[in-house]
Each structure stands twice: as structure tokens, then as C-alpha cells.
Amino acid sequence: MIAPSILNADNMHLSRDIKAAIESGIDRFHIDIMDGYFVPNLSYGPELVKDFKRSFPLTGAEIHLMSNNLKITLPLFVEAGCDLLEFHYEATDNPSYWLKYLKDHNVRRGMAINPSTPVQKVRPFLKDLDQVLLMTVKPGFGGQKFEEKSVERLVELKNMIKAENLNLPIEVDGGIDRETLKISRDAGATIFVVGSYIFKNGSIKDQVMKLKKEDK
Ligand code: DX5
Ligand code: ZN
């Protein structure tokens, strides 16, 4: 599955860019929320998510929450109506609390891990997740290069999920293009967040179609 990251779309033409992707068969978008503290960048607030769901009620809104001020930020995005929320393992001392919070509010649950965090750290939480997000770049900016060491981390994560007898999808985010999609797919990822490759390379439809050919 391809989940376009709107961070790299044209902010002055967001709905045009989103529509172009939907017309190419996209049914879930990845919305990057940056708080200027957990990562050195700022992006959107909950109003964007409300407007997204009002304009595209049948399309999934996946929130990638890059904030460690979860007490304030996480409920805002739950109330805004997201379908799935992934917070960072590194952002809280009490991931279980937030996983229960999301469950109680009927939001699907994801956990993200940074490239510098050992994959084993998420093991205790796997059984309570709907997906795991393995960052393939340091979070904060679109347009970075896929980190090669992600491949062995993906294999480790895939084996860990198998050892726990779970069937949990792995998502990758950062520097995904046609080549790195293939590489990460072969290493076990099934959900691909793609920003610049889709939104900064001419025709959005052509870019989505090229990726779809590899996403089997
Ligand atoms: C980085 C974000 C990504 C990013 C992806 O912090 O989490 O979702 O926007 O953009 P590309 O595909 O350009 O790396
Ligand atoms: Zn992201």
C-alpha cells in the first residue's frame, strides 16, 4: 500500500494534489505532524485533519505524530477525527498508556521508531499495534536519503513479528522512491510512505502509477 505524505505537496493546492492521488487509486494519506521540539520543524495542526476528513470522508487519514508533548497534542488529533495515529516510541515513558487511550477512542494504533532506536525496543508493544512505522530517515524533513541500514532493521523487525506469531504490517517512511520501495518491500515492508517522489516530480498520477507497479 502506498500512503502519500502530503508534507511535500503544494500547500497552496493541497486539495488538487490530494484529488490527483485519489484518482490514481490512493485511499490513505500520511499526515506528518511536527511540533518544533521533538523534531526541528513545524507542519500542520488539527484543523487540517478536520478539513481533510470533511473533504475526503472515505479516505484514510494516518497521523504521524512527531511530538513528545503527547498530553496536549495526541488528544487534539484524536478529536480531529484521524483513522490511525502513530506516535514515537522515543516520545513517551509510557507507551502503554497512549496505546490504551487510542484503543478507548477507537483509533487504530501505530508506533514509530527512529533509525537510532534498537528495533527490539518495540517488542513488548507489538501485540497491541495495528502497524509499526520504521523510520528510514531521521524524522523532521521530507526529501532526505533512505538510510541503507534500514534494510537489516526491517529484516530484524519482520523476524521479531513472526517470532511473536503476529501478522503486523510494517510501514517505512523517508526517502522512498521506486528503487527503495522495492528494496524495503523485499525486506518485509508492506506500507510505503512517499512524499517528494510523488509530489515533487511532475505528474502525481504518473508517479503513483510507477510506484503501484512495484507494490505487489
Ligand atoms: C519525515 C516524514 C516523512 C516525509 C517523507 O519526517 O515523516 O513522512 O515527509 O518524505 P520523503 O518521501 O520526501 O522522504
Ligand atoms: Zn512521516
Short mmCIF file of C-alpha atoms and ligand atoms in Angstrom, two decimals:
data_model
loop_
_atom_site.label_atom_id
_atom_site.label_comp_id
_atom_site.label_asym_id
_atom_site.label_seq_id
_atom_site.Cartn_x
_atom_site.Cartn_y
_atom_site.Cartn_z
CA MET A 1 0.00 0.00 0.00
CA ILE A 2 1.18 3.49 -0.89
CA ALA A 3 0.44 6.21 1.70
CA PRO A 4 1.40 9.60 0.23
CA SER A 5 2.83 12.11 2.69
CA ILE A 6 1.17 15.45 1.98
CA LEU A 7 4.09 17.27 3.61
CA ASN A 8 5.66 17.54 0.19
CA ALA A 9 2.52 18.55 -1.70
CA ASP A 10 1.86 22.15 -2.75
CA ASN A 11 0.26 23.81 0.29
CA MET A 12 -1.50 26.33 -1.93
CA HIS A 13 -3.06 23.46 -3.92
CA LEU A 14 -3.41 20.74 -1.33
CA SER A 15 -6.84 19.52 -2.34
CA ARG A 16 -5.87 19.46 -6.02
CA ASP A 17 -2.82 17.32 -5.20
CA ILE A 18 -4.79 15.02 -2.89
CA LYS A 19 -7.50 14.54 -5.53
CA ALA A 20 -4.92 13.64 -8.16
CA ALA A 21 -3.56 10.92 -5.87
CA ILE A 22 -7.06 9.63 -5.03
CA GLU A 23 -7.87 9.43 -8.74
CA SER A 24 -4.83 7.17 -9.09
CA GLY A 25 -6.27 4.76 -6.52
CA ILE A 26 -4.82 6.09 -3.26
CA ASP A 27 -7.09 5.51 -0.26
CA ARG A 28 -4.89 6.54 2.64
CA PHE A 29 -2.75 9.64 3.25
CA HIS A 30 0.06 10.07 5.74
CA ILE A 31 -0.12 13.40 7.58
CA ASP A 32 3.13 14.44 9.25
CA ILE A 33 2.69 16.46 12.42
CA MET A 34 5.85 18.21 13.67
CA ASP A 35 5.97 20.14 16.93
CA GLY A 36 9.24 22.10 16.56
CA TYR A 37 10.62 20.32 19.62
CA PHE A 38 10.67 16.56 19.10
CA VAL A 39 11.83 17.42 15.58
CA PRO A 40 13.31 20.75 14.40
CA ASN A 41 10.43 21.61 12.08
CA LEU A 42 6.77 22.60 12.16
CA SER A 43 3.91 21.43 10.00
CA TYR A 44 0.14 21.14 10.48
CA GLY A 45 -2.39 21.38 13.28
CA PRO A 46 -5.63 19.50 13.95
CA GLU A 47 -7.71 21.86 11.76
CA LEU A 48 -6.01 20.46 8.70
CA VAL A 49 -7.08 16.96 9.70
CA LYS A 50 -10.68 18.07 10.32
CA ASP A 51 -10.80 19.75 6.91
CA PHE A 52 -9.24 16.69 5.28
CA LYS A 53 -11.89 14.38 6.73
CA ARG A 54 -14.67 16.79 5.78
CA SER A 55 -13.49 16.97 2.17
CA PHE A 56 -12.44 13.32 1.83
CA PRO A 57 -14.58 11.32 4.29
CA LEU A 58 -13.89 7.99 2.58
CA THR A 59 -10.11 8.41 2.52
CA GLY A 60 -7.96 7.31 5.44
CA ALA A 61 -6.03 9.89 7.47
CA GLU A 62 -2.97 8.41 9.13
CA ILE A 63 -1.29 10.77 11.59
CA HIS A 64 2.46 10.50 12.10
CA LEU A 65 2.83 12.42 15.33
CA MET A 66 6.37 13.78 15.75
CA SER A 67 5.81 15.33 19.17
CA ASN A 68 6.77 14.45 22.71
CA ASN A 69 4.13 16.70 24.21
CA LEU A 70 1.59 13.90 23.88
CA LYS A 71 -0.67 15.08 26.69
CA ILE A 72 -1.55 18.11 24.59
CA THR A 73 -1.00 17.02 21.03
CA LEU A 74 -2.25 13.43 20.85
CA PRO A 75 -5.86 14.08 22.02
CA LEU A 76 -6.12 17.01 19.60
CA PHE A 77 -5.57 14.73 16.63
CA VAL A 78 -7.83 12.01 18.01
CA GLU A 79 -10.61 14.63 18.35
CA ALA A 80 -9.87 15.91 14.86
CA GLY A 81 -11.02 12.55 13.52
CA CYS A 82 -7.93 10.67 12.37
CA ASP A 83 -8.30 6.98 11.49
CA LEU A 84 -4.89 5.81 12.63
CA LEU A 85 -2.30 7.51 14.79
CA GLU A 86 1.33 6.60 15.17
CA PHE A 87 3.32 8.20 17.95
CA HIS A 88 7.03 7.70 18.53
CA TYR A 89 8.44 5.14 20.94
CA GLU A 90 11.05 7.80 21.83
CA ALA A 91 8.39 10.38 22.69
CA THR A 92 6.99 8.93 25.91
CA ASP A 93 7.91 6.97 29.04
CA ASN A 94 4.53 5.31 28.97
CA PRO A 95 3.64 3.96 25.51
CA SER A 96 1.07 1.56 27.03
CA TYR A 97 -0.95 4.46 28.39
CA TRP A 98 -1.27 6.02 24.94
CA LEU A 99 -1.99 2.71 23.24
CA LYS A 100 -4.90 2.21 25.62
CA TYR A 101 -6.02 5.80 25.05
CA LEU A 102 -6.14 5.23 21.30
CA LYS A 103 -7.98 1.94 21.71
CA ASP A 104 -10.55 3.55 24.01
CA HIS A 105 -11.12 6.22 21.38
CA ASN A 106 -11.43 3.75 18.51
CA VAL A 107 -8.36 4.98 16.66
CA ARG A 108 -6.11 2.38 15.04
CA ARG A 109 -2.67 2.23 16.61
CA GLY A 110 0.79 2.62 15.21
CA MET A 111 4.18 3.09 16.82
CA ALA A 112 7.09 4.78 15.07
CA ILE A 113 10.78 4.19 15.74
CA ASN A 114 13.71 6.37 14.77
CA PRO A 115 16.71 4.98 12.87
CA SER A 116 18.84 5.24 16.04
CA THR A 117 16.47 3.23 18.26
CA PRO A 118 17.13 -0.51 18.58
CA VAL A 119 14.30 -2.42 16.93
CA GLN A 120 13.98 -4.71 19.99
CA LYS A 121 12.55 -1.80 22.00
CA VAL A 122 9.13 -2.11 20.35
CA ARG A 123 8.84 -5.83 21.02
CA PRO A 124 6.68 -5.51 24.18
CA PHE A 125 4.12 -3.39 22.31
CA LEU A 126 3.75 -5.36 19.10
CA LYS A 127 0.69 -7.28 20.25
CA ASP A 128 -1.19 -4.01 20.84
CA LEU A 129 -0.42 -2.43 17.47
CA ASP A 130 -2.11 -2.27 14.08
CA GLN A 131 1.14 -1.34 12.35
CA VAL A 132 4.77 -0.46 13.06
CA LEU A 133 6.46 2.51 11.40
CA LEU A 134 10.15 2.02 10.86
CA MET A 135 11.68 5.39 10.01
CA THR A 136 14.13 5.12 7.15
CA VAL A 137 15.40 8.68 7.71
CA LYS A 138 15.78 10.85 10.79
CA PRO A 139 12.33 12.46 11.13
CA GLY A 140 11.79 16.17 10.54
CA PHE A 141 12.06 16.85 6.83
CA GLY A 142 10.91 15.47 3.50
CA GLY A 143 13.37 14.84 0.69
CA GLN A 144 16.09 13.00 2.66
CA LYS A 145 18.02 9.96 1.52
CA PHE A 146 16.87 6.45 2.52
CA GLU A 147 19.26 5.07 5.17
CA GLU A 148 20.74 1.80 3.91
CA LYS A 149 20.99 0.27 7.38
CA SER A 150 17.17 0.23 7.37
CA VAL A 151 17.26 -2.97 5.35
CA GLU A 152 18.74 -5.09 8.13
CA ARG A 153 16.49 -3.37 10.67
CA LEU A 154 13.47 -4.31 8.58
CA VAL A 155 14.51 -7.93 8.46
CA GLU A 156 15.07 -7.93 12.22
CA LEU A 157 11.62 -6.41 12.81
CA LYS A 158 9.95 -8.83 10.42
CA ASN A 159 11.55 -11.81 12.21
CA MET A 160 10.56 -10.42 15.59
CA ILE A 161 6.92 -10.08 14.49
CA LYS A 162 6.99 -13.63 13.18
CA ALA A 163 8.51 -14.94 16.41
CA GLU A 164 5.62 -13.33 18.29
CA ASN A 165 3.16 -15.10 15.97
CA LEU A 166 1.69 -11.82 14.84
CA ASN A 167 0.60 -10.61 11.46
CA LEU A 168 1.52 -6.96 11.80
CA PRO A 169 2.22 -4.74 8.80
CA ILE A 170 5.47 -2.80 8.67
CA GLU A 171 5.46 0.70 7.22
CA VAL A 172 8.54 2.58 6.02
CA ASP A 173 8.88 6.36 5.83
CA GLY A 174 11.63 8.51 4.38
CA GLY A 175 13.42 8.54 1.04
CA ILE A 176 11.06 6.06 -0.62
CA ASP A 177 11.15 6.02 -4.41
CA ARG A 178 10.76 3.21 -6.91
CA GLU A 179 14.12 1.65 -6.02
CA THR A 180 13.93 1.91 -2.23
CA LEU A 181 10.31 0.73 -2.31
CA LYS A 182 11.50 -2.49 -3.97
CA ILE A 183 14.38 -2.86 -1.51
CA SER A 184 12.19 -2.33 1.56
CA ARG A 185 9.38 -4.49 0.14
CA ASP A 186 11.83 -7.35 -0.31
CA ALA A 187 12.98 -6.86 3.30
CA GLY A 188 9.42 -7.08 4.68
CA ALA A 189 7.65 -3.70 4.46
CA THR A 190 4.11 -3.58 3.06
CA ILE A 191 3.10 0.07 3.61
CA PHE A 192 5.16 2.77 1.91
CA VAL A 193 5.02 6.43 2.86
CA VAL A 194 6.07 8.51 -0.11
CA GLY A 195 6.45 12.28 -0.19
CA SER A 196 8.79 14.00 -2.64
CA TYR A 197 8.79 11.19 -5.19
CA ILE A 198 5.04 11.66 -5.67
CA PHE A 199 4.59 15.39 -5.18
CA LYS A 200 7.80 16.94 -6.45
CA ASN A 201 8.36 15.13 -9.74
CA GLY A 202 5.79 16.36 -12.24
CA SER A 203 2.61 14.37 -12.75
CA ILE A 204 1.29 12.99 -9.44
CA LYS A 205 -0.70 10.34 -11.30
CA ASP A 206 2.33 9.11 -13.24
CA GLN A 207 4.40 8.91 -10.06
CA VAL A 208 1.72 6.94 -8.18
CA MET A 209 1.31 4.55 -11.12
CA LYS A 210 5.07 3.91 -11.24
CA LEU A 211 5.09 3.03 -7.54
CA LYS A 212 2.00 0.86 -7.81
CA LYS A 213 3.77 -1.33 -10.36
CA GLU A 214 6.33 -2.26 -7.69
CA ASP A 215 3.86 -2.57 -4.80
CA LYS A 216 2.59 -6.09 -5.29
C1 DX5 B 1 9.82 12.88 7.66
C2 DX5 B 1 8.39 12.48 7.41
C3 DX5 B 1 8.12 11.82 6.12
C4 DX5 B 1 8.47 12.62 4.90
C5 DX5 B 1 8.55 11.72 3.72
O1 DX5 B 1 9.92 13.33 8.96
O2 DX5 B 1 7.98 11.59 8.43
O3 DX5 B 1 6.79 11.34 6.06
O4 DX5 B 1 7.54 13.65 4.65
O5 DX5 B 1 9.03 12.47 2.64
P1 DX5 B 1 10.04 11.86 1.58
O6 DX5 B 1 9.30 10.77 0.86
O7 DX5 B 1 10.33 13.04 0.71
O8 DX5 B 1 11.23 11.35 2.31
ZN ZN B 2 6.03 10.60 8.27
#
